[in-house]
PDB file of C-alpha atoms in Angstrom:
ATOM      1  CA  ASN A   1       3.880   8.578  -8.556  1.00  0.00           C
ATOM      2  CA  CYS A   2       2.927   5.000  -7.691  1.00  0.00           C
ATOM      3  CA  ARG A   3       2.766   1.538  -9.239  1.00  0.00           C
ATOM      4  CA  ILE A   4      -0.579  -0.232  -9.482  1.00  0.00           C
ATOM      5  CA  TYR A   5      -0.590  -3.755 -10.875  1.00  0.00           C
ATOM      6  CA  GLN A   6      -3.441  -5.750 -12.475  1.00  0.00           C
ATOM      7  CA  GLN A   7      -6.768  -6.581 -10.791  1.00  0.00           C
ATOM      8  CA  VAL A   8      -6.254  -4.057  -7.978  1.00  0.00           C
ATOM      9  CA  THR A   9      -9.287  -2.535  -6.249  1.00  0.00           C
ATOM     10  CA  ILE A  10      -9.121   0.936  -4.712  1.00  0.00           C
ATOM     11  CA  GLY A  11     -12.483   1.584  -3.117  1.00  0.00           C
ATOM     12  CA  TYR A  12     -14.512   3.480  -0.543  1.00  0.00           C
ATOM     13  CA  LYS A  13     -18.105   3.993   0.571  1.00  0.00           C
ATOM     14  CA  HIS A  14     -20.228   6.850  -0.730  1.00  0.00           C
ATOM     15  CA  GLY A  15     -19.687   9.951   1.441  1.00  0.00           C
ATOM     16  CA  GLU A  16     -16.313   8.704   2.711  1.00  0.00           C
ATOM     17  CA  CYS A  17     -12.897  10.028   1.687  1.00  0.00           C
ATOM     18  CA  PRO A  18     -11.114   7.772  -0.823  1.00  0.00           C
ATOM     19  CA  PRO A  19      -7.812   6.055  -0.027  1.00  0.00           C
ATOM     20  CA  VAL A  20      -4.670   8.158  -0.446  1.00  0.00           C
ATOM     21  CA  LEU A  21      -1.590   6.674  -2.106  1.00  0.00           C
ATOM     22  CA  GLU A  22       1.476   8.816  -1.471  1.00  0.00           C
ATOM     23  CA  ASP A  23       4.648   8.899  -3.614  1.00  0.00           C
ATOM     24  CA  ASN A  24       6.413   5.656  -4.494  1.00  0.00           C
ATOM     25  CA  VAL A  25       3.621   3.376  -3.242  1.00  0.00           C
ATOM     26  CA  THR A  26       3.285  -0.045  -4.894  1.00  0.00           C
ATOM     27  CA  VAL A  27       0.012  -2.002  -4.918  1.00  0.00           C
ATOM     28  CA  THR A  28       0.662  -5.457  -6.386  1.00  0.00           C
ATOM     29  CA  CYS A  29      -1.562  -7.989  -8.165  1.00  0.00           C
ATOM     30  CA  GLY A  30      -5.079  -8.417  -6.805  1.00  0.00           C
ATOM     31  CA  ALA A  31      -4.581  -6.264  -3.701  1.00  0.00           C
ATOM     32  CA  LYS A  32      -7.482  -4.224  -2.333  1.00  0.00           C
ATOM     33  CA  VAL A  33      -7.053  -0.809  -0.718  1.00  0.00           C
ATOM     34  CA  LEU A  34     -10.332   0.066   0.978  1.00  0.00           C
ATOM     35  CA  GLY A  35     -11.711   2.994   2.944  1.00  0.00           C
ATOM     36  CA  ASN A  36     -10.508   6.284   4.354  1.00  0.00           C
ATOM     37  CA  ILE A  37      -6.849   5.260   4.744  1.00  0.00           C
ATOM     38  CA  THR A  38      -3.394   6.377   3.627  1.00  0.00           C
ATOM     39  CA  MET A  39      -0.613   4.261   2.214  1.00  0.00           C
ATOM     40  CA  HIS A  40       2.361   6.409   3.146  1.00  0.00           C
ATOM     41  CA  ARG A  41       5.431   7.119   1.046  1.00  0.00           C
ATOM     42  CA  GLY A  42       7.314   4.066  -0.213  1.00  0.00           C
ATOM     43  CA  SER A  43       4.912   1.459   1.188  1.00  0.00           C
ATOM     44  CA  LEU A  44       3.996  -1.753  -0.621  1.00  0.00           C
ATOM     45  CA  ALA A  45       0.861  -3.942  -0.526  1.00  0.00           C
ATOM     46  CA  ALA A  46       1.666  -7.566  -1.373  1.00  0.00           C
ATOM     47  CA  ALA A  47      -0.353  -9.610  -3.863  1.00  0.00           C
ATOM     48  CA  GLY A  48      -3.880 -10.307  -2.609  1.00  0.00           C
ATOM     49  CA  ALA A  49      -3.537  -8.092   0.482  1.00  0.00           C
ATOM     50  CA  VAL A  50      -6.663  -6.368   1.822  1.00  0.00           C
ATOM     51  CA  VAL A  51      -5.510  -3.023   3.207  1.00  0.00           C
ATOM     52  CA  VAL A  52      -8.049  -1.450   5.587  1.00  0.00           C
ATOM     53  CA  LYS A  53      -5.722   0.521   7.921  1.00  0.00           C
ATOM     54  CA  ASP A  54      -3.055   3.163   7.336  1.00  0.00           C
ATOM     55  CA  VAL A  55       0.301   1.807   6.167  1.00  0.00           C
ATOM     56  CA  PRO A  56       3.444   3.506   7.564  1.00  0.00           C
ATOM     57  CA  GLU A  57       6.234   4.843   5.368  1.00  0.00           C
ATOM     58  CA  ASN A  58       8.377   2.117   3.720  1.00  0.00           C
ATOM     59  CA  ALA A  59       6.301  -0.703   5.246  1.00  0.00           C
ATOM     60  CA  ILE A  60       5.455  -3.901   3.383  1.00  0.00           C
ATOM     61  CA  VAL A  61       2.000  -5.282   4.210  1.00  0.00           C
ATOM     62  CA  ALA A  62       0.432  -8.648   3.366  1.00  0.00           C
ATOM     63  CA  GLY A  63      -2.548 -10.790   4.307  1.00  0.00           C
ATOM     64  CA  VAL A  64      -6.266 -10.467   4.944  1.00  0.00           C
ATOM     65  CA  PRO A  65      -6.532  -8.060   6.642  1.00  0.00           C
ATOM     66  CA  ALA A  66      -3.104  -6.674   5.749  1.00  0.00           C
ATOM     67  CA  LYS A  67      -0.468  -6.517   8.485  1.00  0.00           C
ATOM     68  CA  ILE A  68       3.094  -5.221   8.420  1.00  0.00           C
ATOM     69  CA  ILE A  69       5.452  -8.056   7.594  1.00  0.00           C
ATOM     70  CA  ARG A  70       8.598  -5.926   7.445  1.00  0.00           C
ATOM     71  CA  TYR A  71      10.063  -2.594   6.441  1.00  0.00           C
ATOM     72  CA  LYS A  72      12.135  -1.841   3.363  1.00  0.00           C
ATOM     73  CA  ASP A  73      15.884  -1.645   3.890  1.00  0.00           C
ATOM     74  CA  PRO A  74      16.683   2.078   4.372  1.00  0.00           C
ATOM     75  CA  ASP A  75      19.912   1.573   2.378  1.00  0.00           C
ATOM     76  CA  ASN A  76      17.945   0.245  -0.603  1.00  0.00           C
ATOM     77  CA  LEU A  77      14.592   2.052  -0.823  1.00  0.00           C
ATOM     78  CA  ASN A  78      14.266   1.116  -4.500  1.00  0.00           C
ATOM     79  CA  PHE A  79      13.452  -2.455  -3.393  1.00  0.00           C
ATOM     80  CA  GLN A  80      10.048  -3.378  -4.849  1.00  0.00           C
ATOM     81  CA  GLY A  81       9.443  -6.989  -3.918  1.00  0.00           C
TER      82      GLY A  81
END
């Protein structure tokens, strides 16, 4: 139960566990989710982000490498952008 937009890469090295995307995760245009990591429930990777560390629940990450820029409003967890 997640949204994956165009030109997204979800990758890992041979012999490593693949990334885990929990429920309601959004990975936007051109983002890369790499390695043995977890994007926890409700998190979002912004366009072009390179996610190489675990992302906490309801966090929004952006940049290279991706860092938390804020958390979704708990009163409006349907927020997607």
